[in-house]
CSV table of C-alpha atoms in Angstrom, one decimal:
chain,number,residue,atom,x,y,z
A,1,MET,CA,-1.2,13.0,4.7
A,2,ARG,CA,-4.6,14.3,3.7
A,3,GLU,CA,-6.5,16.4,6.2
A,4,GLY,CA,-8.6,14.3,8.5
A,5,TYR,CA,-6.9,11.0,7.7
A,6,ALA,CA,-4.7,9.2,10.2
A,7,ASP,CA,-1.1,8.4,9.5
A,8,TYR,CA,1.2,5.8,11.0
A,9,ALA,CA,3.0,7.4,14.0
A,10,ASN,CA,5.4,4.6,15.0
A,11,VAL,CA,6.3,2.9,11.7
A,12,PRO,CA,7.3,4.1,8.3
A,13,SER,CA,4.3,4.6,6.0
A,14,ILE,CA,5.5,2.0,3.5
A,15,ILE,CA,5.7,-0.6,6.2
A,16,GLY,CA,2.3,0.3,7.6
A,17,ILE,CA,0.7,0.1,4.2
A,18,ILE,CA,2.2,-3.3,3.3
A,19,VAL,CA,1.2,-4.8,6.7
A,20,ALA,CA,-2.3,-3.2,6.5
A,21,ARG,CA,-2.8,-4.7,3.1
A,22,ARG,CA,-1.6,-8.0,4.3
A,23,LEU,CA,1.1,-8.5,1.7
A,24,ALA,CA,3.5,-9.3,4.5
A,25,THR,CA,3.7,-9.3,8.3
A,26,LEU,CA,5.9,-6.9,10.2
A,27,HIS,CA,8.1,-9.9,11.2
A,28,GLU,CA,8.5,-10.9,7.5
A,29,LEU,CA,9.5,-7.4,6.6
A,30,GLN,CA,12.1,-7.5,9.3
A,31,THR,CA,13.5,-10.9,8.6
A,32,VAL,CA,12.6,-12.2,5.2
A,33,TYR,CA,12.1,-9.4,2.7
A,34,SER,CA,14.5,-6.8,1.5
A,35,TYR,CA,13.9,-3.1,1.2
A,36,ARG,CA,13.6,-3.7,-2.6
A,37,ASP,CA,10.9,-6.3,-1.9
A,38,ALA,CA,9.0,-3.7,0.2
A,39,LEU,CA,9.2,-1.2,-2.6
A,40,ASP,CA,7.9,-3.8,-5.1
A,41,MET,CA,5.0,-4.5,-2.7
A,42,ALA,CA,4.2,-0.8,-2.4
A,43,GLU,CA,4.2,-0.5,-6.2
A,44,ILE,CA,1.7,-3.4,-6.4
A,45,ILE,CA,-0.6,-1.6,-3.9
A,46,VAL,CA,-0.4,1.7,-5.7
A,47,VAL,CA,-1.2,0.1,-9.1
A,48,GLN,CA,-4.0,-1.9,-7.6
A,49,ASN,CA,-5.5,1.1,-5.9
A,50,TYR,CA,-5.3,3.1,-9.2
A,51,ASN,CA,-6.9,0.3,-11.2
A,52,GLU,CA,-9.7,-0.1,-8.7
A,53,TRP,CA,-10.3,3.7,-8.7
A,54,LEU,CA,-10.3,3.8,-12.5
A,55,ALA,CA,-12.8,0.9,-12.7
A,56,MET,CA,-15.0,2.7,-10.2
A,57,GLU,CA,-14.8,6.0,-12.2
A,58,ASN,CA,-15.6,4.1,-15.5
A,59,GLY,CA,-18.6,2.5,-13.8
A,60,ARG,CA,-19.9,5.8,-12.8
A,61,ASN,CA,-19.5,7.4,-16.2
A,62,GLY,CA,-21.0,4.5,-18.0
């Protein structure tokens, strides 16, 4: 966790990130999706975050 940022205290980070990004509900993660599915969702979030950051950086640098 980076200094000054909050972290999830009562759920694993991967679950918190997926639910916060609305890729799945907590109920869905508990009943429908597998751990592998959760890892795939987390990968999607990481790649999307990186691509958005890269686009922002490219926009700044012309």
